[in-house]
Amino acid sequence: MKALISAGPTREKLDIVRFFSNRSSGKMGYALAAAAAESGWEVVLVSGPVSLSPPAGVRLIRVESAAEMAKAIQAEAPDADLIIMAAAVADFRPKQCCNHKIKKKPGNLLVELEPTEDILFTLGQNKPEGQLLVGFAAESEDLLVNARAKMRRKNLDWIAANDISRTDRGLASDFNAVTLLSRAGGQFEIPRGDKQQVAGKIIEILNRHIPTACS
Ligand code: CTP
């Protein structure tokens, strides 16, 4: 059984020295990869730039941009039994990226951003029979309503609702707390704990709901 997991931020280049990114540390995705590998999954981890060592027994594919992440994930997705998109993929990238350093000039610098591909949405559109697709919802308001809407819009089986308005958990923290929602109407509260504990519980719940999964 193959699990494909994404982690970390992406970097969207503005020029050869500058980029747009976000505060994701990659810790949640790496902890999920470790927990999945420990419970018997063959794990492929597609990771944006982070300062973490890959968990034992996991095949790591390093990427930088959302476009590179999309390419790596699309190559690995067709035979994956479980996909968890924990990466904080950039929604926009600079429309023009130059291959020199932008020089300082008087006045404002206007940067036009264009949308990146929504990797999870594309996966949902092309989901093979039997593949379990899991997303994360980073929300600062109306957590569960927004997370359920995201699960439907992206054709997911499960979504982990993450309250990013709190500073004691979530993005860039060592701790997290999530509500795991299923398309079938299930709701599981995973209380605040370190990301290894939260990841362990997410994998345990998913394993319990996959008939042929490793136990
Ligand atoms: N995601 C993705 N590709 C993107 C943006 C997001 O695959 N370009 C995935 C994330 O990995 C996550 C899920 O979609 O599993 C939801 O991401 P989130 O940032 O919560 O939502 P968005 O779809 O970006 O919408 P919004 O920012 O408006 O809440």
PDB file of C-alpha atoms and ligand atoms in Angstrom:
ATOM      1  CA  MET A   1       0.000   0.000   0.000  1.00  0.00           C
ATOM      2  CA  LYS A   2       1.532   3.295  -1.145  1.00  0.00           C
ATOM      3  CA  ALA A   3       0.985   6.593   0.658  1.00  0.00           C
ATOM      4  CA  LEU A   4       1.921   9.849  -1.044  1.00  0.00           C
ATOM      5  CA  ILE A   5       2.348  12.749   1.382  1.00  0.00           C
ATOM      6  CA  SER A   6       3.276  16.381   0.724  1.00  0.00           C
ATOM      7  CA  ALA A   7       4.881  18.718   3.241  1.00  0.00           C
ATOM      8  CA  GLY A   8       6.331  22.155   3.767  1.00  0.00           C
ATOM      9  CA  PRO A   9       5.991  25.461   1.968  1.00  0.00           C
ATOM     10  CA  THR A  10       6.707  26.216  -1.662  1.00  0.00           C
ATOM     11  CA  ARG A  11       8.944  29.016  -2.903  1.00  0.00           C
ATOM     12  CA  GLU A  12       7.846  31.149  -5.824  1.00  0.00           C
ATOM     13  CA  LYS A  13      10.768  32.983  -7.428  1.00  0.00           C
ATOM     14  CA  LEU A  14      10.712  36.717  -7.995  1.00  0.00           C
ATOM     15  CA  ASP A  15      14.299  36.857  -9.230  1.00  0.00           C
ATOM     16  CA  ILE A  16      17.490  34.857  -8.715  1.00  0.00           C
ATOM     17  CA  VAL A  17      17.780  35.798  -5.019  1.00  0.00           C
ATOM     18  CA  ARG A  18      14.203  36.545  -3.893  1.00  0.00           C
ATOM     19  CA  PHE A  19      11.074  34.473  -3.497  1.00  0.00           C
ATOM     20  CA  PHE A  20       7.563  34.471  -2.015  1.00  0.00           C
ATOM     21  CA  SER A  21       6.890  31.734   0.546  1.00  0.00           C
ATOM     22  CA  ASN A  22       5.044  31.099   3.822  1.00  0.00           C
ATOM     23  CA  ARG A  23       5.739  30.079   7.421  1.00  0.00           C
ATOM     24  CA  SER A  24       5.123  26.342   7.033  1.00  0.00           C
ATOM     25  CA  SER A  25       7.846  24.300   8.779  1.00  0.00           C
ATOM     26  CA  GLY A  26       6.954  20.959   7.171  1.00  0.00           C
ATOM     27  CA  LYS A  27       6.700  19.328  10.611  1.00  0.00           C
ATOM     28  CA  MET A  28       3.093  18.117  10.192  1.00  0.00           C
ATOM     29  CA  GLY A  29       3.762  16.454   6.824  1.00  0.00           C
ATOM     30  CA  TYR A  30       7.038  14.876   8.031  1.00  0.00           C
ATOM     31  CA  ALA A  31       5.291  13.561  11.165  1.00  0.00           C
ATOM     32  CA  LEU A  32       2.513  12.085   8.991  1.00  0.00           C
ATOM     33  CA  ALA A  33       5.109  10.438   6.740  1.00  0.00           C
ATOM     34  CA  ALA A  34       6.891   8.940   9.790  1.00  0.00           C
ATOM     35  CA  ALA A  35       3.611   7.690  11.311  1.00  0.00           C
ATOM     36  CA  ALA A  36       2.453   6.185   8.007  1.00  0.00           C
ATOM     37  CA  ALA A  37       5.817   4.426   7.470  1.00  0.00           C
ATOM     38  CA  GLU A  38       5.732   3.080  11.036  1.00  0.00           C
ATOM     39  CA  SER A  39       2.296   1.602  10.458  1.00  0.00           C
ATOM     40  CA  GLY A  40       3.466  -0.255   7.363  1.00  0.00           C
ATOM     41  CA  TRP A  41       2.773   2.071   4.424  1.00  0.00           C
ATOM     42  CA  GLU A  42       5.324   2.479   1.636  1.00  0.00           C
ATOM     43  CA  VAL A  43       5.698   6.266   1.850  1.00  0.00           C
ATOM     44  CA  VAL A  44       6.715   8.825  -0.783  1.00  0.00           C
ATOM     45  CA  LEU A  45       7.194  12.290   0.726  1.00  0.00           C
ATOM     46  CA  VAL A  46       7.184  15.287  -1.617  1.00  0.00           C
ATOM     47  CA  SER A  47       8.662  18.170   0.318  1.00  0.00           C
ATOM     48  CA  GLY A  48       9.131  21.868  -0.204  1.00  0.00           C
ATOM     49  CA  PRO A  49      12.247  23.515   1.289  1.00  0.00           C
ATOM     50  CA  VAL A  50      12.451  22.721   5.033  1.00  0.00           C
ATOM     51  CA  SER A  51      15.236  22.078   7.518  1.00  0.00           C
ATOM     52  CA  LEU A  52      14.106  18.589   8.575  1.00  0.00           C
ATOM     53  CA  SER A  53      15.666  15.172   8.028  1.00  0.00           C
ATOM     54  CA  PRO A  54      13.531  12.664   6.159  1.00  0.00           C
ATOM     55  CA  PRO A  55      11.915  10.016   8.389  1.00  0.00           C
ATOM     56  CA  ALA A  56      13.420   6.506   8.218  1.00  0.00           C
ATOM     57  CA  GLY A  57      12.140   4.311   5.416  1.00  0.00           C
ATOM     58  CA  VAL A  58      10.532   7.152   3.467  1.00  0.00           C
ATOM     59  CA  ARG A  59      11.350   8.017  -0.176  1.00  0.00           C
ATOM     60  CA  LEU A  60      11.918  11.788  -0.277  1.00  0.00           C
ATOM     61  CA  ILE A  61      11.417  13.969  -3.357  1.00  0.00           C
ATOM     62  CA  ARG A  62      12.571  17.558  -2.828  1.00  0.00           C
ATOM     63  CA  VAL A  63      10.885  20.367  -4.740  1.00  0.00           C
ATOM     64  CA  GLU A  64      10.886  24.173  -4.575  1.00  0.00           C
ATOM     65  CA  SER A  65       7.919  25.704  -6.387  1.00  0.00           C
ATOM     66  CA  ALA A  66       4.217  24.840  -6.598  1.00  0.00           C
ATOM     67  CA  ALA A  67       4.757  23.877 -10.254  1.00  0.00           C
ATOM     68  CA  GLU A  68       7.554  21.438  -9.278  1.00  0.00           C
ATOM     69  CA  MET A  69       5.403  20.014  -6.490  1.00  0.00           C
ATOM     70  CA  ALA A  70       2.485  19.535  -8.902  1.00  0.00           C
ATOM     71  CA  LYS A  71       4.743  17.688 -11.371  1.00  0.00           C
ATOM     72  CA  ALA A  72       6.232  15.371  -8.716  1.00  0.00           C
ATOM     73  CA  ILE A  73       2.835  14.606  -7.195  1.00  0.00           C
ATOM     74  CA  GLN A  74       1.145  13.975 -10.527  1.00  0.00           C
ATOM     75  CA  ALA A  75       3.919  11.496 -11.392  1.00  0.00           C
ATOM     76  CA  GLU A  76       3.499   9.588  -8.108  1.00  0.00           C
ATOM     77  CA  ALA A  77      -0.292   9.830  -7.684  1.00  0.00           C
ATOM     78  CA  PRO A  78      -1.747   7.255 -10.121  1.00  0.00           C
ATOM     79  CA  ASP A  79      -0.705   4.167  -8.102  1.00  0.00           C
ATOM     80  CA  ALA A  80      -1.037   5.748  -4.638  1.00  0.00           C
ATOM     81  CA  ASP A  81      -3.666   4.208  -2.349  1.00  0.00           C
ATOM     82  CA  LEU A  82      -3.599   7.178   0.017  1.00  0.00           C
ATOM     83  CA  ILE A  83      -2.654  10.802  -0.685  1.00  0.00           C
ATOM     84  CA  ILE A  84      -2.332  13.386   2.085  1.00  0.00           C
ATOM     85  CA  MET A  85      -1.696  16.979   0.989  1.00  0.00           C
ATOM     86  CA  ALA A  86      -0.206  18.600   4.094  1.00  0.00           C
ATOM     87  CA  ALA A  87       1.934  21.075   2.127  1.00  0.00           C
ATOM     88  CA  ALA A  88       1.227  24.797   2.334  1.00  0.00           C
ATOM     89  CA  VAL A  89       1.278  25.289  -1.428  1.00  0.00           C
ATOM     90  CA  ALA A  90       1.495  28.918  -2.579  1.00  0.00           C
ATOM     91  CA  ASP A  91      -1.743  30.042  -4.233  1.00  0.00           C
ATOM     92  CA  PHE A  92       0.039  32.716  -6.321  1.00  0.00           C
ATOM     93  CA  ARG A  93       3.429  33.213  -7.940  1.00  0.00           C
ATOM     94  CA  PRO A  94       5.072  36.237  -9.575  1.00  0.00           C
ATOM     95  CA  LYS A  95       3.844  36.431 -13.161  1.00  0.00           C
ATOM     96  CA  GLN A  96       7.253  37.435 -14.361  1.00  0.00           C
ATOM     97  CA  CYS A  97      10.423  36.004 -12.894  1.00  0.00           C
ATOM     98  CA  CYS A  98      13.679  37.371 -14.168  1.00  0.00           C
ATOM     99  CA  ASN A  99      17.016  35.580 -14.237  1.00  0.00           C
ATOM    100  CA  HIS A 100      18.944  38.507 -12.826  1.00  0.00           C
ATOM    101  CA  LYS A 101      18.655  40.442  -9.550  1.00  0.00           C
ATOM    102  CA  ILE A 102      15.987  43.175  -9.658  1.00  0.00           C
ATOM    103  CA  LYS A 103      17.798  46.471  -9.058  1.00  0.00           C
ATOM    104  CA  LYS A 104      16.576  49.069  -6.580  1.00  0.00           C
ATOM    105  CA  LYS A 105      14.877  52.075  -8.211  1.00  0.00           C
ATOM    106  CA  PRO A 106      13.128  55.100  -6.696  1.00  0.00           C
ATOM    107  CA  GLY A 107       9.386  54.581  -6.086  1.00  0.00           C
ATOM    108  CA  ASN A 108       7.233  51.507  -5.593  1.00  0.00           C
ATOM    109  CA  LEU A 109       7.803  48.127  -7.145  1.00  0.00           C
ATOM    110  CA  LEU A 110       4.609  46.523  -8.440  1.00  0.00           C
ATOM    111  CA  VAL A 111       4.635  42.746  -8.648  1.00  0.00           C
ATOM    112  CA  GLU A 112       1.837  40.983 -10.491  1.00  0.00           C
ATOM    113  CA  LEU A 113       0.942  37.549  -9.130  1.00  0.00           C
ATOM    114  CA  GLU A 114      -0.778  34.798 -11.079  1.00  0.00           C
ATOM    115  CA  PRO A 115      -2.520  31.737  -9.636  1.00  0.00           C
ATOM    116  CA  THR A 116      -0.640  28.468  -9.257  1.00  0.00           C
ATOM    117  CA  GLU A 117      -2.269  25.138  -9.977  1.00  0.00           C
ATOM    118  CA  ASP A 118      -4.470  23.783  -7.162  1.00  0.00           C
ATOM    119  CA  ILE A 119      -2.751  20.401  -6.911  1.00  0.00           C
ATOM    120  CA  LEU A 120      -5.352  18.869  -4.615  1.00  0.00           C
ATOM    121  CA  PHE A 121      -8.238  20.020  -6.809  1.00  0.00           C
ATOM    122  CA  THR A 122      -6.608  18.357  -9.844  1.00  0.00           C
ATOM    123  CA  LEU A 123      -6.069  15.149  -7.827  1.00  0.00           C
ATOM    124  CA  GLY A 124      -9.755  15.208  -6.859  1.00  0.00           C
ATOM    125  CA  GLN A 125     -10.777  15.550 -10.515  1.00  0.00           C
ATOM    126  CA  ASN A 126      -8.686  12.537 -11.548  1.00  0.00           C
ATOM    127  CA  LYS A 127      -9.089  10.311  -8.508  1.00  0.00           C
ATOM    128  CA  PRO A 128      -8.841   6.605  -9.403  1.00  0.00           C
ATOM    129  CA  GLU A 129     -11.365   4.202  -7.860  1.00  0.00           C
ATOM    130  CA  GLY A 130     -10.339   3.190  -4.352  1.00  0.00           C
ATOM    131  CA  GLN A 131      -7.788   5.988  -3.813  1.00  0.00           C
ATOM    132  CA  LEU A 132      -8.220   7.883  -0.550  1.00  0.00           C
ATOM    133  CA  LEU A 133      -7.647  11.622  -0.887  1.00  0.00           C
ATOM    134  CA  VAL A 134      -6.993  13.699   2.224  1.00  0.00           C
ATOM    135  CA  GLY A 135      -6.515  17.458   2.435  1.00  0.00           C
ATOM    136  CA  PHE A 136      -5.763  20.004   5.105  1.00  0.00           C
ATOM    137  CA  ALA A 137      -7.872  23.127   5.548  1.00  0.00           C
ATOM    138  CA  ALA A 138      -5.972  26.076   6.992  1.00  0.00           C
ATOM    139  CA  GLU A 139      -8.731  28.375   8.246  1.00  0.00           C
ATOM    140  CA  SER A 140      -8.755  31.489  10.388  1.00  0.00           C
ATOM    141  CA  GLU A 141     -12.566  31.682  10.670  1.00  0.00           C
ATOM    142  CA  ASP A 142     -15.643  29.400  10.368  1.00  0.00           C
ATOM    143  CA  LEU A 143     -13.308  26.409  10.661  1.00  0.00           C
ATOM    144  CA  LEU A 144     -15.662  23.481  10.129  1.00  0.00           C
ATOM    145  CA  VAL A 145     -18.016  25.149   7.624  1.00  0.00           C
ATOM    146  CA  ASN A 146     -15.084  26.222   5.445  1.00  0.00           C
ATOM    147  CA  ALA A 147     -13.328  22.850   5.823  1.00  0.00           C
ATOM    148  CA  ARG A 148     -16.467  20.918   4.757  1.00  0.00           C
ATOM    149  CA  ALA A 149     -16.919  23.219   1.746  1.00  0.00           C
ATOM    150  CA  LYS A 150     -13.263  22.648   0.791  1.00  0.00           C
ATOM    151  CA  MET A 151     -13.702  18.867   1.092  1.00  0.00           C
ATOM    152  CA  ARG A 152     -16.685  18.969  -1.282  1.00  0.00           C
ATOM    153  CA  ARG A 153     -15.120  21.440  -3.751  1.00  0.00           C
ATOM    154  CA  LYS A 154     -11.922  19.413  -4.060  1.00  0.00           C
ATOM    155  CA  ASN A 155     -13.694  16.000  -4.089  1.00  0.00           C
ATOM    156  CA  LEU A 156     -11.846  14.732  -0.978  1.00  0.00           C
ATOM    157  CA  ASP A 157     -12.598  11.736   1.221  1.00  0.00           C
ATOM    158  CA  TRP A 158     -11.197  13.351   4.376  1.00  0.00           C
ATOM    159  CA  ILE A 159     -10.083  16.796   5.481  1.00  0.00           C
ATOM    160  CA  ALA A 160      -8.092  17.859   8.553  1.00  0.00           C
ATOM    161  CA  ALA A 161      -9.447  21.210   9.715  1.00  0.00           C
ATOM    162  CA  ASN A 162      -6.662  23.351  11.115  1.00  0.00           C
ATOM    163  CA  ASP A 163      -7.370  26.550  13.073  1.00  0.00           C
ATOM    164  CA  ILE A 164      -4.532  28.860  12.038  1.00  0.00           C
ATOM    165  CA  SER A 165      -5.812  31.826  14.072  1.00  0.00           C
ATOM    166  CA  ARG A 166      -4.192  30.290  17.212  1.00  0.00           C
ATOM    167  CA  THR A 167      -0.499  30.848  17.870  1.00  0.00           C
ATOM    168  CA  ASP A 168      -0.121  27.763  20.107  1.00  0.00           C
ATOM    169  CA  ARG A 169      -0.662  25.313  17.240  1.00  0.00           C
ATOM    170  CA  GLY A 170      -0.614  24.841  13.468  1.00  0.00           C
ATOM    171  CA  LEU A 171       1.616  26.531  10.935  1.00  0.00           C
ATOM    172  CA  ALA A 172       5.240  26.862  12.126  1.00  0.00           C
ATOM    173  CA  SER A 173       4.402  25.491  15.615  1.00  0.00           C
ATOM    174  CA  ASP A 174       5.613  22.195  17.149  1.00  0.00           C
ATOM    175  CA  PHE A 175       2.016  21.558  18.207  1.00  0.00           C
ATOM    176  CA  ASN A 176      -1.278  21.083  16.432  1.00  0.00           C
ATOM    177  CA  ALA A 177      -4.920  20.170  17.000  1.00  0.00           C
ATOM    178  CA  VAL A 178      -7.245  19.177  14.188  1.00  0.00           C
ATOM    179  CA  THR A 179     -10.801  18.108  13.542  1.00  0.00           C
ATOM    180  CA  LEU A 180     -10.759  15.284  11.034  1.00  0.00           C
ATOM    181  CA  LEU A 181     -13.885  15.276   8.866  1.00  0.00           C
ATOM    182  CA  SER A 182     -14.932  12.541   6.450  1.00  0.00           C
ATOM    183  CA  ARG A 183     -17.051  12.820   3.343  1.00  0.00           C
ATOM    184  CA  ALA A 184     -19.303  10.193   4.928  1.00  0.00           C
ATOM    185  CA  GLY A 185     -20.102  12.599   7.784  1.00  0.00           C
ATOM    186  CA  GLY A 186     -17.579  11.382  10.376  1.00  0.00           C
ATOM    187  CA  GLN A 187     -16.030  13.910  12.774  1.00  0.00           C
ATOM    188  CA  PHE A 188     -13.015  13.162  14.998  1.00  0.00           C
ATOM    189  CA  GLU A 189     -11.534  15.706  17.409  1.00  0.00           C
ATOM    190  CA  ILE A 190      -7.785  15.306  17.782  1.00  0.00           C
ATOM    191  CA  PRO A 191      -6.790  17.416  20.795  1.00  0.00           C
ATOM    192  CA  ARG A 192      -3.725  19.650  20.999  1.00  0.00           C
ATOM    193  CA  GLY A 193      -0.524  17.641  21.126  1.00  0.00           C
ATOM    194  CA  ASP A 194       2.863  17.665  19.482  1.00  0.00           C
ATOM    195  CA  LYS A 195       2.731  17.047  15.742  1.00  0.00           C
ATOM    196  CA  GLN A 196       3.983  13.445  16.151  1.00  0.00           C
ATOM    197  CA  GLN A 197       1.027  12.675  18.442  1.00  0.00           C
ATOM    198  CA  VAL A 198      -1.495  14.386  16.148  1.00  0.00           C
ATOM    199  CA  ALA A 199      -0.033  12.652  13.064  1.00  0.00           C
ATOM    200  CA  GLY A 200      -0.162   9.274  14.825  1.00  0.00           C
ATOM    201  CA  LYS A 201      -3.861   9.768  15.573  1.00  0.00           C
ATOM    202  CA  ILE A 202      -4.674  10.919  12.017  1.00  0.00           C
ATOM    203  CA  ILE A 203      -2.957   7.843  10.529  1.00  0.00           C
ATOM    204  CA  GLU A 204      -4.631   5.562  13.092  1.00  0.00           C
ATOM    205  CA  ILE A 205      -8.093   6.902  12.174  1.00  0.00           C
ATOM    206  CA  LEU A 206      -7.406   6.678   8.426  1.00  0.00           C
ATOM    207  CA  ASN A 207      -6.055   3.115   8.792  1.00  0.00           C
ATOM    208  CA  ARG A 208      -9.225   2.138  10.662  1.00  0.00           C
ATOM    209  CA  HIS A 209     -11.349   3.408   7.786  1.00  0.00           C
ATOM    210  CA  ILE A 210      -9.429   1.789   4.937  1.00  0.00           C
ATOM    211  CA  PRO A 211     -10.664  -1.787   4.639  1.00  0.00           C
ATOM    212  CA  THR A 212      -7.437  -3.147   3.145  1.00  0.00           C
ATOM    213  CA  ALA A 213      -4.992  -0.842   4.974  1.00  0.00           C
ATOM    214  CA  CYS A 214      -2.125  -1.880   7.156  1.00  0.00           C
ATOM    215  CA  SER A 215      -3.244  -2.016  10.777  1.00  0.00           C
TER     216      SER A 215
HETATM  217  N1  CTP B   1      -3.515  22.979  -1.996  1.00  0.00           N
HETATM  218  C1  CTP B   1      -2.992  22.490  -3.185  1.00  0.00           C
HETATM  219  N2  CTP B   1      -2.574  23.363  -4.158  1.00  0.00           N
HETATM  220  C2  CTP B   1      -2.688  24.695  -3.984  1.00  0.00           C
HETATM  221  C3  CTP B   1      -3.233  25.216  -2.768  1.00  0.00           C
HETATM  222  C4  CTP B   1      -3.627  24.323  -1.797  1.00  0.00           C
HETATM  223  O1  CTP B   1      -2.894  21.266  -3.350  1.00  0.00           O
HETATM  224  N3  CTP B   1      -2.265  25.520  -4.948  1.00  0.00           N
HETATM  225  C5  CTP B   1      -3.982  22.023  -0.965  1.00  0.00           C
HETATM  226  C6  CTP B   1      -3.269  22.111   0.385  1.00  0.00           C
HETATM  227  O2  CTP B   1      -2.151  21.260   0.427  1.00  0.00           O
HETATM  228  C7  CTP B   1      -4.359  21.670   1.354  1.00  0.00           C
HETATM  229  C8  CTP B   1      -5.650  22.100   0.670  1.00  0.00           C
HETATM  230  O3  CTP B   1      -5.345  22.296  -0.708  1.00  0.00           O
HETATM  231  O4  CTP B   1      -4.389  20.275   1.523  1.00  0.00           O
HETATM  232  C9  CTP B   1      -6.302  23.344   1.227  1.00  0.00           C
HETATM  233  O5  CTP B   1      -5.363  24.380   1.275  1.00  0.00           O
HETATM  234  P1  CTP B   1      -5.760  25.771   1.924  1.00  0.00           P
HETATM  235  O6  CTP B   1      -4.585  26.693   1.878  1.00  0.00           O
HETATM  236  O7  CTP B   1      -6.450  25.538   3.234  1.00  0.00           O
HETATM  237  O8  CTP B   1      -6.926  26.290   0.961  1.00  0.00           O
HETATM  238  P2  CTP B   1      -6.953  26.890  -0.476  1.00  0.00           P
HETATM  239  O9  CTP B   1      -7.517  25.852  -1.391  1.00  0.00           O
HETATM  240  O10 CTP B   1      -5.619  27.462  -0.855  1.00  0.00           O
HETATM  241  O11 CTP B   1      -8.057  28.035  -0.320  1.00  0.00           O
HETATM  242  P3  CTP B   1      -8.015  29.347   0.649  1.00  0.00           P
HETATM  243  O12 CTP B   1      -6.559  29.766   0.732  1.00  0.00           O
HETATM  244  O13 CTP B   1      -8.874  30.318  -0.068  1.00  0.00           O
HETATM  245  O14 CTP B   1      -8.586  28.916   1.978  1.00  0.00           O
END
